[in-house]
PDB file of C-alpha atoms in Angstrom:
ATOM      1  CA  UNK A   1      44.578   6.603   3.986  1.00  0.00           C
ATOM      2  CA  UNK A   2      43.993  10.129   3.246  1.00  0.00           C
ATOM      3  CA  UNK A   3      41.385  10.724   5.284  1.00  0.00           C
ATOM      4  CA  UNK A   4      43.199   8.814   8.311  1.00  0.00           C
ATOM      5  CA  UNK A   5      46.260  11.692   7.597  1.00  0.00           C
ATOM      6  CA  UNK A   6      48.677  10.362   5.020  1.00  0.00           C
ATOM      7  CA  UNK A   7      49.939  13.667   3.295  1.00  0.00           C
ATOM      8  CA  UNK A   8      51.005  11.386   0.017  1.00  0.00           C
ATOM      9  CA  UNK A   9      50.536   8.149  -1.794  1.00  0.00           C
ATOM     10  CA  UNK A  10      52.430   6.134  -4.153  1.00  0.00           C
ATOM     11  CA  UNK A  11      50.987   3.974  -6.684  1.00  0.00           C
ATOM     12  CA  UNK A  12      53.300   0.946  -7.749  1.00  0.00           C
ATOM     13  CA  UNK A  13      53.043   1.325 -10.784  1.00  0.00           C
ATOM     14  CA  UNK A  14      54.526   4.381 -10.535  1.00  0.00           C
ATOM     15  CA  UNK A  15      57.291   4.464  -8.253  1.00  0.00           C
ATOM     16  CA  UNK A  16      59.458   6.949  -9.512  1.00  0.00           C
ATOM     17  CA  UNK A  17      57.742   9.559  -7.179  1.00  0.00           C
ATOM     18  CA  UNK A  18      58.795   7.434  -4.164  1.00  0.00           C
ATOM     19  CA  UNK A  19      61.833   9.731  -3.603  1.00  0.00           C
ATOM     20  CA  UNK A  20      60.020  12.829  -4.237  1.00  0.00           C
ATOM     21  CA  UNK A  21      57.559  11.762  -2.022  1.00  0.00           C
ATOM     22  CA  UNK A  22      59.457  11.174   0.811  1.00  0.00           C
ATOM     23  CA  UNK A  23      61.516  14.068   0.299  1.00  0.00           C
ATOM     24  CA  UNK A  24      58.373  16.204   0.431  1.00  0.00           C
ATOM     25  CA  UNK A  25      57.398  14.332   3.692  1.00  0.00           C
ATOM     26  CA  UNK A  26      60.265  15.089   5.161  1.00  0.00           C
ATOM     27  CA  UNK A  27      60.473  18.844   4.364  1.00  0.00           C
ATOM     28  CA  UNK A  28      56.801  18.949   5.491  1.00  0.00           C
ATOM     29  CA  UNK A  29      57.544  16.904   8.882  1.00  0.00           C
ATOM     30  CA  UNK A  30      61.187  19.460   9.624  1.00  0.00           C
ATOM     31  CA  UNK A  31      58.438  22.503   8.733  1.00  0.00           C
ATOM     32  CA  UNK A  32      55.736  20.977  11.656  1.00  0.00           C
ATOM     33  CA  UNK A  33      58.421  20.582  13.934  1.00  0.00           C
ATOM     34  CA  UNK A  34      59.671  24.187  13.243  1.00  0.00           C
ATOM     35  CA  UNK A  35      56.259  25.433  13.519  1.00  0.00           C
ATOM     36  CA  UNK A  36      55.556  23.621  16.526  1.00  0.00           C
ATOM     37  CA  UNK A  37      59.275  25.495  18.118  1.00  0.00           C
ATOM     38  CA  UNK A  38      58.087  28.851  17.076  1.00  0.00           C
ATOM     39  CA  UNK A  39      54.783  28.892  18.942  1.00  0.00           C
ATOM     40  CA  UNK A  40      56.110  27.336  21.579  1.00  0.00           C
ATOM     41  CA  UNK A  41      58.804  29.903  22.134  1.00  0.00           C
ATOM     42  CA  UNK A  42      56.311  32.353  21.077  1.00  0.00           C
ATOM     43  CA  UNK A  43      53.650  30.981  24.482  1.00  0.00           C
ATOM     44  CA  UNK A  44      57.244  31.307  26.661  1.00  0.00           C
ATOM     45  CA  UNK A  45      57.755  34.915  25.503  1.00  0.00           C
ATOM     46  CA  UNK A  46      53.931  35.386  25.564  1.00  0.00           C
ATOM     47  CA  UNK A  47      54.540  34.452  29.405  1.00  0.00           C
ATOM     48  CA  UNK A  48      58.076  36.426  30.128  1.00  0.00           C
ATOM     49  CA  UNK A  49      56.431  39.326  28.858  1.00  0.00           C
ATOM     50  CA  UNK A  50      53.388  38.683  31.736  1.00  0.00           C
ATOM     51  CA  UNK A  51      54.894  38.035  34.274  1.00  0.00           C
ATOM     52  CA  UNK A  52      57.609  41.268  33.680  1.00  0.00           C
ATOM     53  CA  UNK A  53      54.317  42.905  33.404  1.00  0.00           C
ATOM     54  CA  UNK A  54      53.355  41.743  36.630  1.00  0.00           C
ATOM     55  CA  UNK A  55      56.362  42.567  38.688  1.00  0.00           C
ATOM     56  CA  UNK A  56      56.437  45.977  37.183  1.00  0.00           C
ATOM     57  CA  UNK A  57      53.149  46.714  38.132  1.00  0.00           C
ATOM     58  CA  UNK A  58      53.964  44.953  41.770  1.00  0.00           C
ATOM     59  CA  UNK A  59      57.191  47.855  41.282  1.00  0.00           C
ATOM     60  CA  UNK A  60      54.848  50.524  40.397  1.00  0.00           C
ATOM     61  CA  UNK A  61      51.961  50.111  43.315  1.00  0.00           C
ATOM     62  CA  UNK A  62      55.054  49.958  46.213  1.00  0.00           C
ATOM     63  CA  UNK A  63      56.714  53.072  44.849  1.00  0.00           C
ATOM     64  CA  UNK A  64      53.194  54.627  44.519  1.00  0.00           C
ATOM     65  CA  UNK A  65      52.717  53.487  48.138  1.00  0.00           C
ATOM     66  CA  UNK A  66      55.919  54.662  49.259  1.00  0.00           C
ATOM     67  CA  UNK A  67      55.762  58.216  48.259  1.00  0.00           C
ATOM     68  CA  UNK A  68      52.053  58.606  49.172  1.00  0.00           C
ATOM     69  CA  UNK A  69      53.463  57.973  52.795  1.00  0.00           C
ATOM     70  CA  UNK A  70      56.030  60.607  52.632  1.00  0.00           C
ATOM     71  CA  UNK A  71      54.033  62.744  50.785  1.00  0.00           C
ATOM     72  CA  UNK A  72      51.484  62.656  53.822  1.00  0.00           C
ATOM     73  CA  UNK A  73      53.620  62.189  56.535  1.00  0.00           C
ATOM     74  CA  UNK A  74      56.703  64.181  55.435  1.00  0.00           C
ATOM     75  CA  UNK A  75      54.926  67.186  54.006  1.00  0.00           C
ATOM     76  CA  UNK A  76      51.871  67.275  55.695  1.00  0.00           C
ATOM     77  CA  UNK A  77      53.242  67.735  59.122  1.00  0.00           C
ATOM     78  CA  UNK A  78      56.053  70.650  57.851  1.00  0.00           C
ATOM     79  CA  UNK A  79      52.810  72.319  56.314  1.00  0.00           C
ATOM     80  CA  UNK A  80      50.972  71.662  59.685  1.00  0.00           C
ATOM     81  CA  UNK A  81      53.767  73.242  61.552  1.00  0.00           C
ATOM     82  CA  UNK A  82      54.069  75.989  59.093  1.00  0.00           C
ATOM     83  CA  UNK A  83      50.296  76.619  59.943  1.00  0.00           C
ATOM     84  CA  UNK A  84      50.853  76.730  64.002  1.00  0.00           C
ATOM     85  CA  UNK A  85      53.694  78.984  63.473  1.00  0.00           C
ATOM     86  CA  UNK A  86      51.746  81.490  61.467  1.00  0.00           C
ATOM     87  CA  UNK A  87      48.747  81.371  63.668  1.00  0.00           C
ATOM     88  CA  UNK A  88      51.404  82.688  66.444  1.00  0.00           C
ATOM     89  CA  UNK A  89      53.357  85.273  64.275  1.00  0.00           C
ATOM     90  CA  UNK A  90      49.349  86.945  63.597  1.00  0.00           C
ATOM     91  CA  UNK A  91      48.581  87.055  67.455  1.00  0.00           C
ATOM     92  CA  UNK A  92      51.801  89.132  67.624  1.00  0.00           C
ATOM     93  CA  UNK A  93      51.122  91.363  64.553  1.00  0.00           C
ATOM     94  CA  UNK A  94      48.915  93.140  66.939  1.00  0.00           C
ATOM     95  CA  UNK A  95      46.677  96.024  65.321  1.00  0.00           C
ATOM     96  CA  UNK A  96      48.432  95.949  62.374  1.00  0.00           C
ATOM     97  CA  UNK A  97      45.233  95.225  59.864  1.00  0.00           C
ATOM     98  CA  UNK A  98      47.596  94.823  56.677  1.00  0.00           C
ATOM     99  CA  UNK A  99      49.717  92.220  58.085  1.00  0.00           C
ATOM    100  CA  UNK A 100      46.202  90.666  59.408  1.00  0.00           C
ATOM    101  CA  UNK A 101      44.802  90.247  56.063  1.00  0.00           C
ATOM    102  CA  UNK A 102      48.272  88.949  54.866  1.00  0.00           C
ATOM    103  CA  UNK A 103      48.463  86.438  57.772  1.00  0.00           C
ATOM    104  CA  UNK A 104      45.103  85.229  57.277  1.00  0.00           C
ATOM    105  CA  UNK A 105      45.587  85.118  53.205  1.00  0.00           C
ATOM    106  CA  UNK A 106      48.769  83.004  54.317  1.00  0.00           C
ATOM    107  CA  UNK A 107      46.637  80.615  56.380  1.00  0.00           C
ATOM    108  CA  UNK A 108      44.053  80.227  53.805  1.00  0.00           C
ATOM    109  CA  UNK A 109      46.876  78.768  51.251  1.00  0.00           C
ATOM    110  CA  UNK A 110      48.267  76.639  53.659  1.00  0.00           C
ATOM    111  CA  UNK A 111      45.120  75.097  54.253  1.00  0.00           C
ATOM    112  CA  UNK A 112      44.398  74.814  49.996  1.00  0.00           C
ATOM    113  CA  UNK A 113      47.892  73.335  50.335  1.00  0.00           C
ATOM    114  CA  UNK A 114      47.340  70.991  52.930  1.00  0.00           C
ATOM    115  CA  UNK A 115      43.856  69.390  51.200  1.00  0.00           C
ATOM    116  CA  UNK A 116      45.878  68.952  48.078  1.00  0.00           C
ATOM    117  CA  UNK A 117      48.223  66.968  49.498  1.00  0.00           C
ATOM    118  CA  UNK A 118      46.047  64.649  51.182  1.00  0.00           C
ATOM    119  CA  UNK A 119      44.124  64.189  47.781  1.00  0.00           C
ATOM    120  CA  UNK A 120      47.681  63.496  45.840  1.00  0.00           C
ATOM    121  CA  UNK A 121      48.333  61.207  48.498  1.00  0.00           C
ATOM    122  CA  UNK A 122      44.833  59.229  48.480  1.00  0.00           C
ATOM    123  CA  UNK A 123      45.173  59.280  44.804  1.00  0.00           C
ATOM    124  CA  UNK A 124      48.470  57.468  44.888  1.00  0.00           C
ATOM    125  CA  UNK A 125      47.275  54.664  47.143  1.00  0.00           C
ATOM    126  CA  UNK A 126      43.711  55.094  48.604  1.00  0.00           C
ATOM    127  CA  UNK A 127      44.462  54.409  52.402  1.00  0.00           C
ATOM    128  CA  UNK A 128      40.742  52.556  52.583  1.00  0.00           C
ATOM    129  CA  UNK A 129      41.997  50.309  50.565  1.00  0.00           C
ATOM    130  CA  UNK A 130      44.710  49.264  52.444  1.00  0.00           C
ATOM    131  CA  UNK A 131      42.657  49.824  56.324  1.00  0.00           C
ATOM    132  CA  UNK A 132      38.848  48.657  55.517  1.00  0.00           C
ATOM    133  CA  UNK A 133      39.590  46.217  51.876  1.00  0.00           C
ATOM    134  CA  UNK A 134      38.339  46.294  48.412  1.00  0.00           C
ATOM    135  CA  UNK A 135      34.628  47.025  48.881  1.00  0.00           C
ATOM    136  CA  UNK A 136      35.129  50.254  51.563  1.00  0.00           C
ATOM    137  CA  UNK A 137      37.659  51.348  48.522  1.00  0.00           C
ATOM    138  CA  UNK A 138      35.047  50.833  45.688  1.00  0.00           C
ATOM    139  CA  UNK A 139      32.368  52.924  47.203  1.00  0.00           C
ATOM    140  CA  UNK A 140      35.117  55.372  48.386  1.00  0.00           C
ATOM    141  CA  UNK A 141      35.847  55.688  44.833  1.00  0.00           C
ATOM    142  CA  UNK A 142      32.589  55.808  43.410  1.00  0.00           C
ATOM    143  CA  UNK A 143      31.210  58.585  45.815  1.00  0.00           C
ATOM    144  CA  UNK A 144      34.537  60.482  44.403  1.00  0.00           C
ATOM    145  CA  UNK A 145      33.737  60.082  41.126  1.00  0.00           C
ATOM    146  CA  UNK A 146      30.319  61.210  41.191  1.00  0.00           C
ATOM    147  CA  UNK A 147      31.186  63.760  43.405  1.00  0.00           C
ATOM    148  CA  UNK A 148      33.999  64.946  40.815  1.00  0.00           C
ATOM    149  CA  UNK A 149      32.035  64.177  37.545  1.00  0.00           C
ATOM    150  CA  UNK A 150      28.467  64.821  38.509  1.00  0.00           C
ATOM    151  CA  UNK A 151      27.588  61.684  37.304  1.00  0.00           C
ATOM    152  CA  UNK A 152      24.892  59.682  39.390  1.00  0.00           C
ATOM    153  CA  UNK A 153      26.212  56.686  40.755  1.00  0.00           C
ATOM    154  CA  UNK A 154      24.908  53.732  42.559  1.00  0.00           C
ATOM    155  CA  UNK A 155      26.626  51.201  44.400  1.00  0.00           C
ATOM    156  CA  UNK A 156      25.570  47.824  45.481  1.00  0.00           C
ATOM    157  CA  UNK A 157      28.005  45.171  47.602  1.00  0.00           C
ATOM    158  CA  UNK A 158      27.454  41.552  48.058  1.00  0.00           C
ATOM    159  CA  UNK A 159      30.442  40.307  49.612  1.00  0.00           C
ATOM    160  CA  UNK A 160      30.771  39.713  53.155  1.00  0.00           C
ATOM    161  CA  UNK A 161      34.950  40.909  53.172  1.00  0.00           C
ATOM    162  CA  UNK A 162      37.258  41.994  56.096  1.00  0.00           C
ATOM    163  CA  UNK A 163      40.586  42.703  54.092  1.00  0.00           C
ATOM    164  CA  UNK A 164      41.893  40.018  51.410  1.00  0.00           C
ATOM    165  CA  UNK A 165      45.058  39.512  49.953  1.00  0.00           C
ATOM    166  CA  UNK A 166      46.710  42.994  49.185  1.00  0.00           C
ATOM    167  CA  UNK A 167      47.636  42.252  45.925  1.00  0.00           C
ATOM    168  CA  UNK A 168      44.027  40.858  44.619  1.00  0.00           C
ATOM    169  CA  UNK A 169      42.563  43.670  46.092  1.00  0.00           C
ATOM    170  CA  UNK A 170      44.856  46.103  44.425  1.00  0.00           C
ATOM    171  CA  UNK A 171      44.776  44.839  41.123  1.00  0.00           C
ATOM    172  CA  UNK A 172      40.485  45.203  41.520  1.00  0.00           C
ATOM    173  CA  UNK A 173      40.794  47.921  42.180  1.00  0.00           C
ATOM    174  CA  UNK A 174      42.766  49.453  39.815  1.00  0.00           C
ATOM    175  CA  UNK A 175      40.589  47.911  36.925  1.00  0.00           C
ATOM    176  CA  UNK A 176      37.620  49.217  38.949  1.00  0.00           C
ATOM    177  CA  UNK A 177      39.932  53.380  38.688  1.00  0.00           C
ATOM    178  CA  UNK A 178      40.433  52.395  34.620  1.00  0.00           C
ATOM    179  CA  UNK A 179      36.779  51.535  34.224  1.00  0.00           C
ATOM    180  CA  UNK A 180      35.719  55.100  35.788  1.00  0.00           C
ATOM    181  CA  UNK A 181      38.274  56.651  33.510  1.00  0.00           C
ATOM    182  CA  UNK A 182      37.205  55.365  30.585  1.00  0.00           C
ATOM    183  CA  UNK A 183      33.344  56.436  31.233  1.00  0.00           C
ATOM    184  CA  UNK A 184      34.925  59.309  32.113  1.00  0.00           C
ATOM    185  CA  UNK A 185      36.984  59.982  28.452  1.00  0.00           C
ATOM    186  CA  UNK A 186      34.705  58.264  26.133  1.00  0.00           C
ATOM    187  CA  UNK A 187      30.997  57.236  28.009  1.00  0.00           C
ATOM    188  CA  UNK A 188      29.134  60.796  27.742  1.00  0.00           C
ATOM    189  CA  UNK A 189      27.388  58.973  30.558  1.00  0.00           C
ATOM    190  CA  UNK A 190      24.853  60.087  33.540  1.00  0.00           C
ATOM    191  CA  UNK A 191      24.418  57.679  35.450  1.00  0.00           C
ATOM    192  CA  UNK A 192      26.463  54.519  36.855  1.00  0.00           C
ATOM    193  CA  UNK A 193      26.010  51.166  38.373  1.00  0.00           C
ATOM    194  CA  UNK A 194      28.431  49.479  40.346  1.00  0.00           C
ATOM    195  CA  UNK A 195      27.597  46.036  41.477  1.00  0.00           C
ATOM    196  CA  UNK A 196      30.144  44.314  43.297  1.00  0.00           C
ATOM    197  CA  UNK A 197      29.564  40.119  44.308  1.00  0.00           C
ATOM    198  CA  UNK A 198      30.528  36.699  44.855  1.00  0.00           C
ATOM    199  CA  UNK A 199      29.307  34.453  42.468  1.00  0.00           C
ATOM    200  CA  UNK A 200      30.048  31.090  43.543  1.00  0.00           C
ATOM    201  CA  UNK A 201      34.391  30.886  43.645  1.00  0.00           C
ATOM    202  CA  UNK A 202      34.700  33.608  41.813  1.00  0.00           C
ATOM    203  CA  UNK A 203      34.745  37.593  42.318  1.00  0.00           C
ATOM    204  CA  UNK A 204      32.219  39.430  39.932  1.00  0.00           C
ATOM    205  CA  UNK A 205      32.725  42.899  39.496  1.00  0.00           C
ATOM    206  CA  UNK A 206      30.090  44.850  36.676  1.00  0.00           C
ATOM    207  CA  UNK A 207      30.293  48.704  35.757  1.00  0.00           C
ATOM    208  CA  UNK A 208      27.280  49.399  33.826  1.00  0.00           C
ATOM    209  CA  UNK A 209      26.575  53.123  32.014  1.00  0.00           C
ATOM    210  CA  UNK A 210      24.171  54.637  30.358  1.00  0.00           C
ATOM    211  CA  UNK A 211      26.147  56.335  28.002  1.00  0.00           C
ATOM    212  CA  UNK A 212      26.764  56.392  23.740  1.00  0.00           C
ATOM    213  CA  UNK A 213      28.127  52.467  24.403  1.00  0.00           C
ATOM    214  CA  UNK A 214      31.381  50.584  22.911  1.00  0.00           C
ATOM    215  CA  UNK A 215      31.735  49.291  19.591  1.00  0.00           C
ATOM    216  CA  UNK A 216      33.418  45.861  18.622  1.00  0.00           C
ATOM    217  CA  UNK A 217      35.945  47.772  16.986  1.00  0.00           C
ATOM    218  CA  UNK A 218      36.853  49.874  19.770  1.00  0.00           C
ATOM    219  CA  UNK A 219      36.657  46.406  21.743  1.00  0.00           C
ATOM    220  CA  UNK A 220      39.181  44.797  19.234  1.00  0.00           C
ATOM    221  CA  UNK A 221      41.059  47.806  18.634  1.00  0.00           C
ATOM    222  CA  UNK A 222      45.342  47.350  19.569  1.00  0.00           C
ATOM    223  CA  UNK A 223      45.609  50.151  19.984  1.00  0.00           C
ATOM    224  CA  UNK A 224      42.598  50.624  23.008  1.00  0.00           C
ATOM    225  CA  UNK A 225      45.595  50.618  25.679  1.00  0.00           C
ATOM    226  CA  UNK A 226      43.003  50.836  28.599  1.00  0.00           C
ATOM    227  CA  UNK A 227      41.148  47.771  27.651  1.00  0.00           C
ATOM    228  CA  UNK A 228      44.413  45.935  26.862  1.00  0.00           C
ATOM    229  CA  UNK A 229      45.321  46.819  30.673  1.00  0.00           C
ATOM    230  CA  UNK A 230      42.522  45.773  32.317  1.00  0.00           C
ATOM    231  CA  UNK A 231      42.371  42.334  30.306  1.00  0.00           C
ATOM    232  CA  UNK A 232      46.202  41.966  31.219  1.00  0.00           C
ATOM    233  CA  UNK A 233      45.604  42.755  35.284  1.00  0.00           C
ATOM    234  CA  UNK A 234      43.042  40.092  35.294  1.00  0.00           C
ATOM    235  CA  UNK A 235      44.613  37.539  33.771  1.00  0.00           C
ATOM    236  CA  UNK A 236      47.424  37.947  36.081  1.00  0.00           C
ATOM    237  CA  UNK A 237      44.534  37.073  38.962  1.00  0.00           C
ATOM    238  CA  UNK A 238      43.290  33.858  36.330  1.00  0.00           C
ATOM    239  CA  UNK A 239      40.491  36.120  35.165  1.00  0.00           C
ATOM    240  CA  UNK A 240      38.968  37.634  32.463  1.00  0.00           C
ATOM    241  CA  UNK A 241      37.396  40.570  31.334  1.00  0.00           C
ATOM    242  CA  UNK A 242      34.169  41.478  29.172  1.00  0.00           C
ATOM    243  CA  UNK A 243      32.860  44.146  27.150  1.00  0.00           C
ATOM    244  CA  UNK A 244      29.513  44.732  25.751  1.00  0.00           C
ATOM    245  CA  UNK A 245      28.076  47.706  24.602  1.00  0.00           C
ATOM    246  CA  UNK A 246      24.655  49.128  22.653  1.00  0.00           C
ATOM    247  CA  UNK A 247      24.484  52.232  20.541  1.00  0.00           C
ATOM    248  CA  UNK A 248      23.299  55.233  22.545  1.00  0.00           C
ATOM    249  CA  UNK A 249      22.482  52.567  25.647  1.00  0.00           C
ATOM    250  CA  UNK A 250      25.197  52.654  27.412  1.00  0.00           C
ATOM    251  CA  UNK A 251      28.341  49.857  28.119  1.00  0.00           C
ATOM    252  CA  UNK A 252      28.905  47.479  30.437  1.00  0.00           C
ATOM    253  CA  UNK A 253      32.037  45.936  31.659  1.00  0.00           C
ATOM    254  CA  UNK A 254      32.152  43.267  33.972  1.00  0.00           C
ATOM    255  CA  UNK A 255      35.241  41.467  35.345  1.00  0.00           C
ATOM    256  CA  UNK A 256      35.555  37.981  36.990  1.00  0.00           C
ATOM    257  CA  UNK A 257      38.064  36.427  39.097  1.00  0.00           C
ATOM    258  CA  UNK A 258      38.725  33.640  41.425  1.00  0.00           C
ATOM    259  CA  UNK A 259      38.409  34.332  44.609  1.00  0.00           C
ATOM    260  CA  UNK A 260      41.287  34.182  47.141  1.00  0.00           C
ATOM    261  CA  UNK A 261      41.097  30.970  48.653  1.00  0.00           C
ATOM    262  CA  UNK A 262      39.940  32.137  52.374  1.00  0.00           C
ATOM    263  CA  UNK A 263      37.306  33.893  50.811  1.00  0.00           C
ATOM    264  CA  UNK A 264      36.094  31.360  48.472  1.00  0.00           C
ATOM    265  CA  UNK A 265      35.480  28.640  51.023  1.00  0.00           C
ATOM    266  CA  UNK A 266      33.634  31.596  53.338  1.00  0.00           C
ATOM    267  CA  UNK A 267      36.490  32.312  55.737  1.00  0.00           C
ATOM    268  CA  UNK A 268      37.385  36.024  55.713  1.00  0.00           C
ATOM    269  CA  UNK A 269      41.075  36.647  55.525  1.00  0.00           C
ATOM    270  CA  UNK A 270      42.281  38.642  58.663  1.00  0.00           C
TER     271      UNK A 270
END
């Protein structure tokens, strides 16, 4: 009877522990059910806590979308005006060869000015992403990065994509920005490849380095907020993220992903 799940038994000849007995089975029986409360309210909170995670991050990439607009649009043409009205206050300066070189210094920083807008604005929302999809973005990014870094990268796309679903691409890509930052802070890499595919339903997306590679206990670490980000944007897509690294051979991190539906039965989404 034991091995079919009775906690007790009773022997007749012995039946002053029958009230013990079933005392204990019912403290053990009010301590399953409590158990069985707790991690069910703790898999509800588990849940709250993901999807508030979600709709902040939904918060966070409109704002971010919102004042890379203005930032462009608002400031970039006041700068561009700024510019033509210079470039007519110097054609009026006449011979004056101090106020030329001042003029001309003048231009010069409004053009430095006008560059680092348009990077503070890509940075805040790539406008690829948003115009030509996920894969134009990806190899946007990862020309950037070498360019910025000096790291050689190399890029590979097997997807036939148009533009999916704005928020699936968005959340890629953003996993795809953290897993150049963290080559970036931790890799010591020099080269990088980026392979991005279908693989049957599902989106596969692999970073690979060739730098000092990732522990298991930088993999397990709580702390390792990064990792903890990426794993929590995929799951919000019903994917999953993996890390696997060798001692001085580099890391690789590859994340997987259904597929929006369009895409997965071979229909690009307009």
């Amino acid at each position: 009877m034991l091995k079919k799940g009775a906690t007790d038994y009773v022997l007749k000849s012995r039946l002053t522990r029958l009230v013990p007995a079933i005392n204990r089975a019912l403290r053990e029986t009010e301590q399953r059910h409590e158990n069985d409360k707790a991690q069910e309210r703790l898999m509800r909170s588990h849940d709250q806590l993901r999807a508030l995670t979600g709709h902040l991050q939904f918060v966070r990439e409109e704002e971010r979308t919102r004042i890379a607009r203005e930032v462009h649009d608002e400031l970039g043409q006041a700068l561009t005006g700024l510019k033509l009205d210079l470039s007519w206050l110097s054609n009026k300066v006449g011979g004056d060869r101090v106020l030329l070189r001042r003029t001309k210094a003048m231009s010069a920083h409004i053009d430095a000015t006008i560059q680092a807008v348009r990077r503070i604005a890509t940075e805040l929302r790539p406008g690829v992403l948003d115009s030509l999809g996920l894969a134009a973005a990806i190899e946007w990014q990862t020309m950037d990065f070498q360019e910025r870094t000096g790291t050689r990268c190399e890029v590979k796309i097997e997807v036939k994509e148009a533009i999916w679903d704005r928020e699936f691409s968005t959340t890629c890509f953003r996993i795809f920005q953290e897993m150049l930052t963290n080559i970036i802070r931790h890799a010591k890499a020099t080269q990088v490849e980026v392979r991005l595919a279908q693989v049957g339903h599902e989106l596969v997306l692999t970073v690979r380095d060739n730098g000092r590679g990732i522990s298991q206990g930088e993999i397990a670490n709580a702390r390792s907020i990064g990792l903890i980000g990426m794993r929590e944007r995929a799951a919000e897509l019903g994917g999953r993220v993996f890390f696997t690294g060798v001692p001085a051979r580099g890391t690789t991190v590859t994340m997987r992903a259904p597929m929006p539906t369009a895409v997965a039965k071979g229909i690009g989404a307009a």
